[in-house]
Amino acid sequence: MPSPAEQSPVMAEPPLIVILGPTAVGKTSLSLDLAARFNGEIVGADSRQIYQGMDIGTAKPSAEEQARVPHHLVDIQPPDKQMALATYQQMAFSVIDEIHRRGRVPFLVGGSALYLRAVTEGLQIPEVAPNPALRSELEGFAHENGRAALHARLQASDPVAAAQIHPNNLRRVIRALEIVQTTGRRKSDLEAATPPPYRILKIGLDLPRPLLHERIDQRVHDMIDAGLVEEMASLLAAGYSPDLPALSSLGYQEIAAYLHGDITLAAAVERIQIETHRFVRHQYTWFRRIPDIHWFDTTEYPRPAIQKLVADFLG
């Protein structure tokens, strides 16, 4: 892992504020408020918002929101270029250190638990070279038998890694299997951690599950109204295959099926809603692996309490 900016042993560790929570819970709104209030800049921790042209389906901060507060690691590469976790980690440390050098406060914001852990825990990512032949074989297995079947193979060989990876995340399932089959050791056993030299405050946003599901369902309708179908059609017209790992994101696969004539738009919307509800359950499982989170129920208007917590933390 690359070393973040060196800190003098007599200096206080610089701050990092993390805002996390499940899909549709309100992270963007809170992060904009806090970053504007506390001289901050936002560092994205979303494994899909990094992709260009995928704005609506990933609920990416709007151009106006990104203009209000500086954003980093959002909209940085095309959908056909994969982002390795180690690459994201290196970029995040670099951006955070630059924000500190400018005398500002970095806010790490997102719902991708592995991205969050890579930064806050300093995960040591296994250095195993890609094996194109093995990857092709595993992709073929998933195509013939389904992603759930490939995920079951990972569950049998590395249950810890399988618990952290959604079955639809084909790229990460294949990578975990690649590590096992190349090294004979589980990905979870090869990972270690070296905490970065930051003092970290973690803020988690929560919402009772029925209310969260209602918000998700409305967001899906809003995405359709905002042009999700047209966004996916544009990606396909630009030559991006619906089989790309980036386009395995919630919403894009279902809209691709609709555009292909396999399902109706109403059925696609319902599938997106159901799959997002399921994804939220996985997110909460992943968040339980992150220690020391200060959780706030967003139905109780917690912003004054959160603002005080941040103010006290920053001193």
Short mmCIF file of C-alpha atoms in Angstrom, two decimals:
data_model
loop_
_atom_site.label_atom_id
_atom_site.label_comp_id
_atom_site.label_asym_id
_atom_site.label_seq_id
_atom_site.Cartn_x
_atom_site.Cartn_y
_atom_site.Cartn_z
CA MET A 1 0.00 0.00 0.00
CA PRO A 2 1.44 3.42 -0.86
CA SER A 3 2.20 5.58 2.14
CA PRO A 4 -0.14 8.53 2.68
CA ALA A 5 1.55 11.87 3.28
CA GLU A 6 4.20 11.55 5.96
CA GLN A 7 3.23 13.08 9.24
CA SER A 8 5.62 14.45 11.85
CA PRO A 9 5.42 12.36 15.03
CA VAL A 10 4.82 15.52 17.08
CA MET A 11 1.93 16.69 14.91
CA ALA A 12 -1.67 15.66 15.42
CA GLU A 13 -2.96 13.28 12.84
CA PRO A 14 -5.02 15.08 10.17
CA PRO A 15 -8.77 14.47 10.14
CA LEU A 16 -10.87 12.31 7.86
CA ILE A 17 -14.65 12.33 8.17
CA VAL A 18 -16.55 9.38 6.74
CA ILE A 19 -20.23 9.48 5.81
CA LEU A 20 -21.70 6.10 4.97
CA GLY A 21 -25.04 4.36 4.78
CA PRO A 22 -27.28 2.35 2.50
CA THR A 23 -28.59 3.41 -0.87
CA ALA A 24 -31.07 6.32 -0.81
CA VAL A 25 -30.59 7.15 2.87
CA GLY A 26 -29.48 10.76 2.25
CA LYS A 27 -25.67 10.71 2.21
CA THR A 28 -25.30 13.26 -0.60
CA SER A 29 -27.42 15.93 1.04
CA LEU A 30 -25.69 15.58 4.41
CA SER A 31 -22.20 15.52 2.92
CA LEU A 32 -22.85 18.71 0.94
CA ASP A 33 -24.11 20.46 4.07
CA LEU A 34 -21.19 19.36 6.25
CA ALA A 35 -18.49 19.98 3.65
CA ALA A 36 -19.81 23.49 2.97
CA ARG A 37 -20.03 24.20 6.70
CA PHE A 38 -16.62 22.82 7.70
CA ASN A 39 -14.33 23.86 4.82
CA GLY A 40 -14.46 20.39 3.30
CA GLU A 41 -14.07 18.55 0.03
CA ILE A 42 -15.84 15.31 -0.86
CA VAL A 43 -14.01 12.12 -1.84
CA GLY A 44 -16.29 9.57 -3.46
CA ALA A 45 -16.42 6.02 -2.10
CA ASP A 46 -18.88 4.59 -4.60
CA SER A 47 -17.74 1.83 -6.95
CA ARG A 48 -20.19 2.89 -9.69
CA GLN A 49 -20.11 6.68 -9.48
CA ILE A 50 -16.52 6.56 -10.74
CA TYR A 51 -17.83 5.80 -14.26
CA GLN A 52 -18.53 8.45 -16.86
CA GLY A 53 -21.93 8.50 -18.53
CA MET A 54 -23.55 6.62 -15.65
CA ASP A 55 -25.14 9.53 -13.84
CA ILE A 56 -28.81 8.78 -13.30
CA GLY A 57 -28.60 5.09 -12.45
CA THR A 58 -25.83 5.65 -9.88
CA ALA A 59 -27.51 8.70 -8.29
CA LYS A 60 -24.33 10.64 -8.95
CA PRO A 61 -24.17 14.14 -7.44
CA SER A 62 -25.46 16.62 -10.00
CA ALA A 63 -23.25 19.15 -11.77
CA GLU A 64 -24.70 21.84 -9.52
CA GLU A 65 -23.91 19.82 -6.39
CA GLN A 66 -20.37 19.13 -7.58
CA ALA A 67 -19.94 22.85 -8.27
CA ARG A 68 -21.12 23.72 -4.77
CA VAL A 69 -18.44 21.61 -3.06
CA PRO A 70 -15.29 20.15 -4.70
CA HIS A 71 -15.73 16.44 -5.47
CA HIS A 72 -13.05 13.85 -6.17
CA LEU A 73 -13.09 10.27 -7.54
CA VAL A 74 -16.44 10.80 -9.23
CA ASP A 75 -16.90 10.53 -12.99
CA ILE A 76 -13.25 9.66 -13.63
CA GLN A 77 -13.17 6.82 -16.16
CA PRO A 78 -15.21 5.20 -18.96
CA PRO A 79 -17.42 2.17 -18.24
CA ASP A 80 -15.16 -0.21 -20.17
CA LYS A 81 -12.13 0.49 -17.96
CA GLN A 82 -12.14 -1.42 -14.69
CA MET A 83 -10.98 0.12 -11.44
CA ALA A 84 -8.90 -2.21 -9.26
CA LEU A 85 -9.41 -1.77 -5.55
CA ALA A 86 -5.71 -1.07 -5.07
CA THR A 87 -5.90 1.68 -7.69
CA TYR A 88 -8.86 3.28 -5.99
CA GLN A 89 -7.07 3.10 -2.65
CA GLN A 90 -3.94 4.77 -4.05
CA MET A 91 -6.01 7.53 -5.66
CA ALA A 92 -8.02 8.10 -2.50
CA PHE A 93 -4.94 8.44 -0.29
CA SER A 94 -3.40 10.85 -2.79
CA VAL A 95 -6.55 13.00 -2.95
CA ILE A 96 -7.00 13.01 0.83
CA ASP A 97 -3.41 14.07 1.37
CA GLU A 98 -3.78 16.88 -1.20
CA ILE A 99 -6.90 18.12 0.60
CA HIS A 100 -4.97 18.15 3.88
CA ARG A 101 -2.14 20.10 2.25
CA ARG A 102 -4.66 22.73 1.20
CA GLY A 103 -5.74 23.08 4.84
CA ARG A 104 -9.18 21.65 4.15
CA VAL A 105 -11.16 18.71 5.54
CA PRO A 106 -11.72 15.54 3.46
CA PHE A 107 -15.13 13.87 3.64
CA LEU A 108 -15.10 10.27 2.41
CA VAL A 109 -18.67 9.62 1.25
CA GLY A 110 -20.32 6.51 -0.14
CA GLY A 111 -21.96 3.15 0.33
CA SER A 112 -19.30 0.82 -1.09
CA ALA A 113 -18.05 -0.84 2.07
CA LEU A 114 -14.90 -2.28 0.54
CA TYR A 115 -13.86 1.13 -0.80
CA LEU A 116 -14.50 2.61 2.64
CA ARG A 117 -12.52 -0.11 4.40
CA ALA A 118 -9.66 0.10 1.91
CA VAL A 119 -9.13 3.71 2.97
CA THR A 120 -10.09 3.78 6.65
CA GLU A 121 -8.39 0.50 7.57
CA GLY A 122 -5.55 0.63 5.05
CA LEU A 123 -6.31 -2.81 3.66
CA GLN A 124 -3.36 -4.59 2.12
CA ILE A 125 -4.70 -5.82 -1.22
CA PRO A 126 -3.27 -9.17 -2.39
CA GLU A 127 -0.79 -8.73 -5.22
CA VAL A 128 -1.79 -11.49 -7.62
CA ALA A 129 -1.29 -10.91 -11.33
CA PRO A 130 -4.38 -11.25 -13.55
CA ASN A 131 -4.86 -14.63 -15.23
CA PRO A 132 -6.76 -13.94 -18.49
CA ALA A 133 -7.32 -17.62 -19.29
CA LEU A 134 -8.77 -18.37 -15.85
CA ARG A 135 -10.91 -15.25 -15.95
CA SER A 136 -12.31 -16.28 -19.31
CA GLU A 137 -13.10 -19.74 -17.96
CA LEU A 138 -14.89 -18.31 -14.91
CA GLU A 139 -16.82 -15.81 -17.04
CA GLY A 140 -17.93 -18.69 -19.26
CA PHE A 141 -19.10 -20.65 -16.24
CA ALA A 142 -21.13 -17.67 -15.02
CA HIS A 143 -22.65 -17.17 -18.46
CA GLU A 144 -23.73 -20.82 -18.69
CA ASN A 145 -24.76 -21.40 -15.07
CA GLY A 146 -25.58 -17.95 -13.70
CA ARG A 147 -23.77 -15.55 -11.40
CA ALA A 148 -25.28 -17.18 -8.32
CA ALA A 149 -23.65 -20.48 -9.27
CA LEU A 150 -20.25 -18.86 -9.59
CA HIS A 151 -20.77 -17.11 -6.27
CA ALA A 152 -21.58 -20.52 -4.74
CA ARG A 153 -18.14 -21.72 -5.87
CA LEU A 154 -16.59 -18.79 -4.04
CA GLN A 155 -18.72 -19.56 -0.98
CA ALA A 156 -17.28 -23.07 -0.94
CA SER A 157 -13.66 -21.96 -1.27
CA ASP A 158 -13.61 -18.63 0.60
CA PRO A 159 -16.79 -18.04 2.62
CA VAL A 160 -15.43 -14.86 4.23
CA ALA A 161 -14.81 -13.25 0.85
CA ALA A 162 -18.15 -14.53 -0.44
CA ALA A 163 -19.97 -12.84 2.44
CA GLN A 164 -18.41 -9.52 1.43
CA ILE A 165 -19.15 -9.73 -2.31
CA HIS A 166 -22.60 -9.46 -3.88
CA PRO A 167 -23.33 -12.35 -6.31
CA ASN A 168 -24.05 -9.83 -9.08
CA ASN A 169 -20.58 -8.31 -8.76
CA LEU A 170 -19.07 -10.70 -11.28
CA ARG A 171 -15.72 -8.92 -11.49
CA ARG A 172 -15.04 -9.18 -7.75
CA VAL A 173 -16.30 -12.78 -7.52
CA ILE A 174 -13.95 -13.75 -10.35
CA ARG A 175 -11.05 -11.89 -8.73
CA ALA A 176 -11.55 -13.69 -5.41
CA LEU A 177 -11.68 -17.07 -7.16
CA GLU A 178 -8.64 -16.12 -9.21
CA ILE A 179 -6.66 -15.46 -6.03
CA VAL A 180 -7.70 -18.79 -4.50
CA GLN A 181 -6.97 -20.82 -7.62
CA THR A 182 -3.68 -19.03 -8.37
CA THR A 183 -2.17 -19.00 -4.89
CA GLY A 184 -3.96 -21.86 -3.16
CA ARG A 185 -4.83 -19.40 -0.39
CA ARG A 186 -8.05 -17.53 0.30
CA LYS A 187 -8.29 -13.85 -0.54
CA SER A 188 -9.54 -13.18 2.98
CA ASP A 189 -6.41 -14.81 4.46
CA LEU A 190 -4.06 -12.74 2.32
CA GLU A 191 -5.54 -9.42 3.33
CA ALA A 192 -3.99 -7.49 6.17
CA ALA A 193 -4.38 -3.88 7.24
CA THR A 194 -2.15 -0.93 8.10
CA PRO A 195 -4.29 1.95 9.38
CA PRO A 196 -3.51 5.24 7.64
CA PRO A 197 -2.18 8.20 9.65
CA TYR A 198 -5.53 9.94 9.99
CA ARG A 199 -7.85 10.46 12.94
CA ILE A 200 -11.16 9.27 11.61
CA LEU A 201 -14.77 10.07 12.46
CA LYS A 202 -17.33 7.69 10.95
CA ILE A 203 -20.94 8.83 10.61
CA GLY A 204 -23.55 6.31 9.54
CA LEU A 205 -27.02 7.24 8.31
CA ASP A 206 -29.85 4.82 9.01
CA LEU A 207 -33.56 4.63 8.24
CA PRO A 208 -36.18 2.05 9.31
CA ARG A 209 -36.30 -0.57 6.59
CA PRO A 210 -39.92 0.02 5.45
CA LEU A 211 -39.24 3.74 5.04
CA LEU A 212 -35.97 3.05 3.25
CA HIS A 213 -37.75 0.69 0.83
CA GLU A 214 -40.36 3.36 0.15
CA ARG A 215 -37.63 5.87 -0.59
CA ILE A 216 -35.84 3.40 -2.86
CA ASP A 217 -39.02 2.62 -4.78
CA GLN A 218 -39.71 6.31 -5.34
CA ARG A 219 -36.10 6.93 -6.36
CA VAL A 220 -36.39 4.25 -9.06
CA HIS A 221 -39.46 5.97 -10.49
CA ASP A 222 -37.62 9.29 -10.32
CA MET A 223 -34.68 7.78 -12.20
CA ILE A 224 -36.98 6.59 -14.96
CA ASP A 225 -38.53 10.06 -15.16
CA ALA A 226 -35.05 11.61 -15.23
CA GLY A 227 -34.04 9.52 -18.25
CA LEU A 228 -32.50 6.24 -17.06
CA VAL A 229 -33.78 4.41 -20.13
CA GLU A 230 -32.25 7.04 -22.40
CA GLU A 231 -29.00 6.95 -20.42
CA MET A 232 -28.67 3.19 -20.92
CA ALA A 233 -29.59 3.52 -24.60
CA SER A 234 -26.83 6.11 -25.01
CA LEU A 235 -24.29 3.82 -23.37
CA LEU A 236 -25.26 0.97 -25.69
CA ALA A 237 -25.19 3.29 -28.71
CA ALA A 238 -21.67 4.35 -27.72
CA GLY A 239 -20.61 0.72 -28.06
CA TYR A 240 -20.51 -0.30 -24.40
CA SER A 241 -21.59 -3.90 -23.88
CA PRO A 242 -24.26 -4.61 -21.26
CA ASP A 243 -21.96 -7.42 -20.09
CA LEU A 244 -19.34 -4.94 -18.83
CA PRO A 245 -18.78 -5.16 -15.06
CA ALA A 246 -19.67 -1.47 -14.74
CA LEU A 247 -23.04 -2.09 -16.35
CA SER A 248 -23.84 -4.91 -13.96
CA SER A 249 -24.88 -2.11 -11.60
CA LEU A 250 -28.39 -2.09 -10.24
CA GLY A 251 -30.74 -0.63 -12.81
CA TYR A 252 -28.59 -0.94 -15.89
CA GLN A 253 -28.99 -4.68 -16.42
CA GLU A 254 -32.75 -4.45 -16.01
CA ILE A 255 -33.05 -1.51 -18.41
CA ALA A 256 -30.85 -3.34 -20.91
CA ALA A 257 -33.26 -6.28 -20.75
CA TYR A 258 -36.15 -3.87 -21.40
CA LEU A 259 -34.37 -2.26 -24.35
CA HIS A 260 -33.64 -5.74 -25.74
CA GLY A 261 -37.35 -6.54 -25.59
CA ASP A 262 -37.03 -9.24 -22.95
CA ILE A 263 -39.24 -7.56 -20.32
CA THR A 264 -41.65 -4.64 -20.04
CA LEU A 265 -40.60 -1.34 -18.51
CA ALA A 266 -42.94 -1.97 -15.56
CA ALA A 267 -41.26 -5.32 -14.94
CA ALA A 268 -37.82 -3.70 -15.19
CA VAL A 269 -38.80 -1.09 -12.60
CA GLU A 270 -40.11 -3.77 -10.24
CA ARG A 271 -36.91 -5.81 -10.64
CA ILE A 272 -34.75 -2.79 -9.88
CA GLN A 273 -36.74 -2.09 -6.74
CA ILE A 274 -36.59 -5.70 -5.53
CA GLU A 275 -32.87 -6.05 -6.28
CA THR A 276 -32.12 -2.74 -4.54
CA HIS A 277 -33.98 -3.91 -1.43
CA ARG A 278 -31.84 -7.05 -1.51
CA PHE A 279 -28.67 -5.01 -2.06
CA VAL A 280 -29.46 -2.89 0.99
CA ARG A 281 -29.52 -6.02 3.14
CA HIS A 282 -26.01 -6.82 1.88
CA GLN A 283 -24.88 -3.26 2.58
CA TYR A 284 -25.93 -3.50 6.22
CA THR A 285 -24.04 -6.80 6.49
CA TRP A 286 -20.92 -5.16 5.10
CA PHE A 287 -21.24 -2.11 7.33
CA ARG A 288 -21.22 -4.36 10.39
CA ARG A 289 -17.57 -5.12 9.54
CA ILE A 290 -16.67 -1.44 9.93
CA PRO A 291 -15.99 -0.50 13.59
CA ASP A 292 -16.71 2.70 15.50
CA ILE A 293 -19.55 4.09 13.40
CA HIS A 294 -21.74 6.78 14.98
CA TRP A 295 -25.20 5.86 13.67
CA PHE A 296 -28.02 8.37 13.23
CA ASP A 297 -31.65 7.69 12.34
CA THR A 298 -32.53 10.18 9.62
CA THR A 299 -36.22 10.20 10.60
CA GLU A 300 -35.24 12.10 13.77
CA TYR A 301 -33.66 15.11 12.00
CA PRO A 302 -30.18 14.41 13.35
CA ARG A 303 -28.31 17.18 11.52
CA PRO A 304 -27.80 19.47 14.54
CA ALA A 305 -26.39 16.53 16.51
CA ILE A 306 -24.18 15.51 13.58
CA GLN A 307 -22.94 19.06 13.12
CA LYS A 308 -22.02 19.24 16.80
CA LEU A 309 -20.25 15.88 16.60
CA VAL A 310 -18.18 17.09 13.64
CA ALA A 311 -17.43 20.45 15.25
CA ASP A 312 -16.25 18.73 18.45
CA PHE A 313 -14.16 16.27 16.42
CA LEU A 314 -12.44 19.03 14.47
CA GLY A 315 -11.93 21.02 17.64
#
